[in-house]
Short mmCIF file of C-alpha atoms in Angstrom, two decimals:
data_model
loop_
_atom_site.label_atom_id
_atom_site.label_comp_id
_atom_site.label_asym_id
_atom_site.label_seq_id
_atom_site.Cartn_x
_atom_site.Cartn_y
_atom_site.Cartn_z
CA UNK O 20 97.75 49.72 99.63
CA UNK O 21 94.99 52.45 100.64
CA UNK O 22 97.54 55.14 100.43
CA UNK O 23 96.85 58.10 102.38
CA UNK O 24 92.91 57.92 103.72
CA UNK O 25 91.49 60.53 106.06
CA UNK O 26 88.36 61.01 108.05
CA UNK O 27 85.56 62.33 108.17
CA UNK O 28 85.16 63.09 104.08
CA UNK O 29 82.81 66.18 105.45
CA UNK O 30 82.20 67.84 108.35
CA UNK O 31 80.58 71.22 109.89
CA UNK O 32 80.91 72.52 113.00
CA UNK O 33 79.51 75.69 115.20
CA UNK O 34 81.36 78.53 116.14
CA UNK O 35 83.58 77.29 119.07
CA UNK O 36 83.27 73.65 118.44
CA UNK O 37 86.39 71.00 118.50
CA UNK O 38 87.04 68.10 116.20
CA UNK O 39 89.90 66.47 115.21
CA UNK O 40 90.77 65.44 111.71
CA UNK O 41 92.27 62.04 111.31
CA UNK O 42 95.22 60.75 108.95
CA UNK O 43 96.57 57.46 107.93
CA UNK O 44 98.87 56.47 105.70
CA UNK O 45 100.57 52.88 104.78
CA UNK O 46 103.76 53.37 102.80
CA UNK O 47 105.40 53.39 106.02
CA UNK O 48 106.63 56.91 105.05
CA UNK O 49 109.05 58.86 107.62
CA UNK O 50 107.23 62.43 106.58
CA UNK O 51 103.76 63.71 107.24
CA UNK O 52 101.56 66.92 106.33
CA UNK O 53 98.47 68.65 106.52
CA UNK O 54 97.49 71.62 104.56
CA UNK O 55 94.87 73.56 103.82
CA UNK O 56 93.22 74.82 100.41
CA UNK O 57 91.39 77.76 99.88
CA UNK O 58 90.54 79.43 96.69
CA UNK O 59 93.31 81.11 94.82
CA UNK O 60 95.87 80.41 97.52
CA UNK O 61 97.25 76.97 96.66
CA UNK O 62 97.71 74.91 99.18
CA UNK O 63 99.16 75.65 102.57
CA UNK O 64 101.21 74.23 104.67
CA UNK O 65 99.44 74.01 108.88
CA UNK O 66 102.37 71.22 110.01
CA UNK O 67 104.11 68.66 109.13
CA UNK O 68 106.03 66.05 110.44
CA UNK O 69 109.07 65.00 109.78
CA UNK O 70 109.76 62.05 111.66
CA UNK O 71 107.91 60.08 114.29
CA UNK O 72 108.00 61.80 117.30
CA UNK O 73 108.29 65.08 116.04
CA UNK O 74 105.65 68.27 115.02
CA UNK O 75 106.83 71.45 112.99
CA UNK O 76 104.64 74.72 112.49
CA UNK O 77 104.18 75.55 108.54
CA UNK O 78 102.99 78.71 106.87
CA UNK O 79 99.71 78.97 108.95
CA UNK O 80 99.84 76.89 112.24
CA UNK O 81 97.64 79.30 114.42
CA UNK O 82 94.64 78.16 115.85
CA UNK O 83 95.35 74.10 115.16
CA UNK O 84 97.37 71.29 116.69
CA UNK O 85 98.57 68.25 115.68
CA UNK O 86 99.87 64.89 117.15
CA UNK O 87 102.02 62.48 115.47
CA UNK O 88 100.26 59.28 117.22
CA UNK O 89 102.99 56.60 115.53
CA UNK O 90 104.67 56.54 112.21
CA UNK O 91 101.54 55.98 110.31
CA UNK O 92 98.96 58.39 112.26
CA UNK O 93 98.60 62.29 112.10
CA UNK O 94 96.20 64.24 113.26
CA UNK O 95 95.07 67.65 113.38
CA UNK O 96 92.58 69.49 116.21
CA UNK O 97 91.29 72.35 115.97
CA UNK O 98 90.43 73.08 119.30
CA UNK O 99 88.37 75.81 118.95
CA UNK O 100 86.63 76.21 115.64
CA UNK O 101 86.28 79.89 113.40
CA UNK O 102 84.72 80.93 110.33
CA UNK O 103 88.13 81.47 108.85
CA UNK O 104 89.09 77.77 109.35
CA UNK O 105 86.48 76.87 106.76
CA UNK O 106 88.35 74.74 103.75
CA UNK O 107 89.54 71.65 102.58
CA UNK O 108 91.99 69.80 104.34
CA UNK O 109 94.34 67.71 103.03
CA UNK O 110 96.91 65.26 104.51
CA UNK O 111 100.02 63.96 102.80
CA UNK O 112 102.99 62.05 103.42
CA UNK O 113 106.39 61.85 102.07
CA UNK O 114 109.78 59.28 102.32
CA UNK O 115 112.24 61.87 102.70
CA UNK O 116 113.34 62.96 106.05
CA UNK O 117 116.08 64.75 104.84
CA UNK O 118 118.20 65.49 101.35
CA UNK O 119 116.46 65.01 98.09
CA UNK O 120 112.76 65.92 97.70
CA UNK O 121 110.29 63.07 96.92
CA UNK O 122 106.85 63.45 96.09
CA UNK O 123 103.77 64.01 98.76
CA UNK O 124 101.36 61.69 98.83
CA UNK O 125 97.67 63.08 99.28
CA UNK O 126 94.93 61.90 100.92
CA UNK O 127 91.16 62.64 99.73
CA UNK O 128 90.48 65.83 101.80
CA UNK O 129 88.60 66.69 104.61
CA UNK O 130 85.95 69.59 103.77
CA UNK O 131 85.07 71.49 106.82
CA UNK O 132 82.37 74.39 107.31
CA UNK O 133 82.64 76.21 110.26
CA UNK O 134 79.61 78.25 110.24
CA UNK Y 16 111.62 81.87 102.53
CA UNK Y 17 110.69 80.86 98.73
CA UNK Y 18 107.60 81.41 96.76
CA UNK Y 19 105.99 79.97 93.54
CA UNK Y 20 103.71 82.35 91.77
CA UNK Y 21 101.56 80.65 88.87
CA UNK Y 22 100.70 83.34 86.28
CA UNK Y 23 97.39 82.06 85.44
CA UNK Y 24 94.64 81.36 87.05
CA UNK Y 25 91.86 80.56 85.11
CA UNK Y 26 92.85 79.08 81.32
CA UNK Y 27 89.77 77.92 78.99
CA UNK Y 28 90.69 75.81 75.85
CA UNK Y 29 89.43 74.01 73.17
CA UNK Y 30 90.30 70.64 72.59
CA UNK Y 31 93.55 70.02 70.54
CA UNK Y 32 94.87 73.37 71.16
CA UNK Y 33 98.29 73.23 72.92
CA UNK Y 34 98.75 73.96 76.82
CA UNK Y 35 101.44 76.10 78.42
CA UNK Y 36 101.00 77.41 81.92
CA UNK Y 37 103.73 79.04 83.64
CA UNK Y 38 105.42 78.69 87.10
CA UNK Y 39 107.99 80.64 88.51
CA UNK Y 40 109.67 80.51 91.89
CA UNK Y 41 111.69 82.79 94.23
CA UNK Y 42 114.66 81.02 95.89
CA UNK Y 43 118.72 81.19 95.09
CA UNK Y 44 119.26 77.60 95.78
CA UNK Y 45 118.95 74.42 94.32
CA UNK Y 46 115.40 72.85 93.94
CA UNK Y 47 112.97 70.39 93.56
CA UNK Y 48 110.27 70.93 91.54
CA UNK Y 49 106.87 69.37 91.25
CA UNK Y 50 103.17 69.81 89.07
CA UNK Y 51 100.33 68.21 90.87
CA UNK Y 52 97.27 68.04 89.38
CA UNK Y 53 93.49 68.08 91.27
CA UNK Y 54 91.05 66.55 88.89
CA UNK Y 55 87.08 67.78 90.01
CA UNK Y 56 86.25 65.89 92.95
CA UNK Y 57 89.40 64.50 93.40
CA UNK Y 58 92.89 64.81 95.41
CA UNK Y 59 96.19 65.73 94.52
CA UNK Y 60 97.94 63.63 91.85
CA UNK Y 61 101.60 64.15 90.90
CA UNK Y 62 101.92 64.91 87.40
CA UNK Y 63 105.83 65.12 87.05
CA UNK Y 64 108.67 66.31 88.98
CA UNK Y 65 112.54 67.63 88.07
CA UNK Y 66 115.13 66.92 90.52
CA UNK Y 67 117.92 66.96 88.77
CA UNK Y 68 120.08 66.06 85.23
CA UNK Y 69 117.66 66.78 81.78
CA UNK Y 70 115.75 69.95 82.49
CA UNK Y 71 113.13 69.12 80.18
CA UNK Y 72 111.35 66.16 81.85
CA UNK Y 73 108.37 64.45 81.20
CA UNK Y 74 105.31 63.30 82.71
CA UNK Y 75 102.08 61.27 82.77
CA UNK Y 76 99.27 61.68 80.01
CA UNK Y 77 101.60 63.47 78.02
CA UNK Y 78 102.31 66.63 80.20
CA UNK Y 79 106.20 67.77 80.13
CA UNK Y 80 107.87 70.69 81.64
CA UNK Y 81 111.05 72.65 81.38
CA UNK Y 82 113.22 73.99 84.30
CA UNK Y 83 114.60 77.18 83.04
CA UNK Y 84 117.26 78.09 86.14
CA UNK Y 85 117.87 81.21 84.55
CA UNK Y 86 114.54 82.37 84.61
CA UNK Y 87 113.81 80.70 87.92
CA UNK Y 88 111.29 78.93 85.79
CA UNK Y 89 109.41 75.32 85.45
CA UNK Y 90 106.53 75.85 83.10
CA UNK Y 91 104.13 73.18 82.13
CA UNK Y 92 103.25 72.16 78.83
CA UNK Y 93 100.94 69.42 76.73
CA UNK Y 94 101.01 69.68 72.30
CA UNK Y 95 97.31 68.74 72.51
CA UNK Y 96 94.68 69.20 75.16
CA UNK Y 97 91.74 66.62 76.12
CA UNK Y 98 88.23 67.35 77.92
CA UNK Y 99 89.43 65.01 80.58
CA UNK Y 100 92.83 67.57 81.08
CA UNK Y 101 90.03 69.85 82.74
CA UNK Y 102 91.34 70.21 86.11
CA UNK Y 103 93.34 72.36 88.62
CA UNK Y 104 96.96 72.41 88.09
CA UNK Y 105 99.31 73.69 91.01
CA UNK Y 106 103.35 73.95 90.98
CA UNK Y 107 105.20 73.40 93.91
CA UNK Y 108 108.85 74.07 94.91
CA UNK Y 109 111.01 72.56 97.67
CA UNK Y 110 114.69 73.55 98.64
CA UNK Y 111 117.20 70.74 98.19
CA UNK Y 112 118.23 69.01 101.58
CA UNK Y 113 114.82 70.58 103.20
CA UNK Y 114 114.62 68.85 107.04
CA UNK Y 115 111.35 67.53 106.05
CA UNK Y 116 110.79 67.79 102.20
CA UNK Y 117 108.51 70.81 102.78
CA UNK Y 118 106.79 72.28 99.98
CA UNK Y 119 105.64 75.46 98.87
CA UNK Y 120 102.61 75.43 96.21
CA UNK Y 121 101.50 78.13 93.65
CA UNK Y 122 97.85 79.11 94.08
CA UNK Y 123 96.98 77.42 91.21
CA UNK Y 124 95.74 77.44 87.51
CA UNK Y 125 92.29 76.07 87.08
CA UNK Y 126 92.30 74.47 83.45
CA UNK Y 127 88.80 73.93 81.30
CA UNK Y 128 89.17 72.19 78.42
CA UNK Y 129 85.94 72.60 75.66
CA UNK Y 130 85.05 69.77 73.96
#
């Protein structure tokens, strides 16, 4: 089992530029996130997803989108890249669609510079 | 909405001297509780997690913590510290029956451990 894996491992963009952020998991897990990290904030939640077919905002959705492609696949675009977006990404995924927690799962990370 | 604030943020030890960083959260409910730990270079890794029953639970590499309700509390602890404990350490909090097992981190502790 690869767990959670994510691409690219780095990336930097201009100003303005799009990408989108791939994530995979194989646990067959119902639940799927991405946050971001930043210095002395924790982690963050952008959106999750809590069951195929489905796409919530978190703590700081603005300037992203995501798409839950099929139970395994979630992906994150930033359509329009700023300064402010620069951080580490992460992915996770969890079992639990609904009563008690379970853990996340994380994926590697995704560092982005937007410069 | 509920919060985790990590007292902490930057803890420098020697080896063998015992660990205690502190969590506390802001919600009335009942919840899950979680320490992850981000070794350098590395993602995420669950270090141990209270869901419910014994309120002092332990952990891998010899971590524990203790939920404290009263306090609103789940602090983490270790008798004895290693190099290799050097690391980020980040609490996290998630409301029983969340649609979608969301989680709210702390912004962290970072953790350097002197040989």
């Amino acid at each position: 089992n690869a767990g959670v894996t994510q691409t690219p491992k780095f990336q930097v963009l201009k100003t303005g530029q799009s990408m989108t952020l791939q994530c995979a998991q194989d646990m067959n897990h119902n639940s799927m996130y991405w946050y971001r990290q930043d210095p002395g904030m924790g982690l963050r939640l952008i959106y999750y997803s809590a069951s195929e077919g489905t796409t919530d905002k978190g703590e700081v959705p603005n300037g992203y989108n995501v798409s839950r492609l099929n139970k395994r696949e979630f992906s994150l675009r930033l359509e329009s890249a700023a300064p402010s977006q620069t951080s580490v990404y992460f992915c996770a995924s969890s079992e639990a669609l609904w009563g008690q927690g379970f853990e996340q799962y994380f994926g590697p990370g995704t560092r982005l510079t937007v410069t | 909405a509920q919060s985790v604030s990590q007292h902490n943020h930057h803890v420098i030890l020697s080896e063998a001297a015992s660990l205690e960083l502190g969590c506390n959260y802001s919600y009335g409910g009942t919840v899950n509780l979680f320490w992850y730990v981000q070794y350098p270079g590395q993602h995420l890794q669950l270090l141990l997690k209270y869901f419910s029953g014994d309120p002092l639970v332990k952990g891998i590499k010899g971590f524990e913590a203790e939920f404290i309700k009263s306090k609103f509390s789940f602090n983490l602890r270790k008798p004895s510290v290693q190099w290799s404990d050097t690391a980020e350490y980040f609490c996290a909090v998630t409301p029983y029956n969340n649609a979608g097992n969301m989680l709210t981190f702390g912004g962290g502790t970072r953790l350097m451990v002197k040989p």
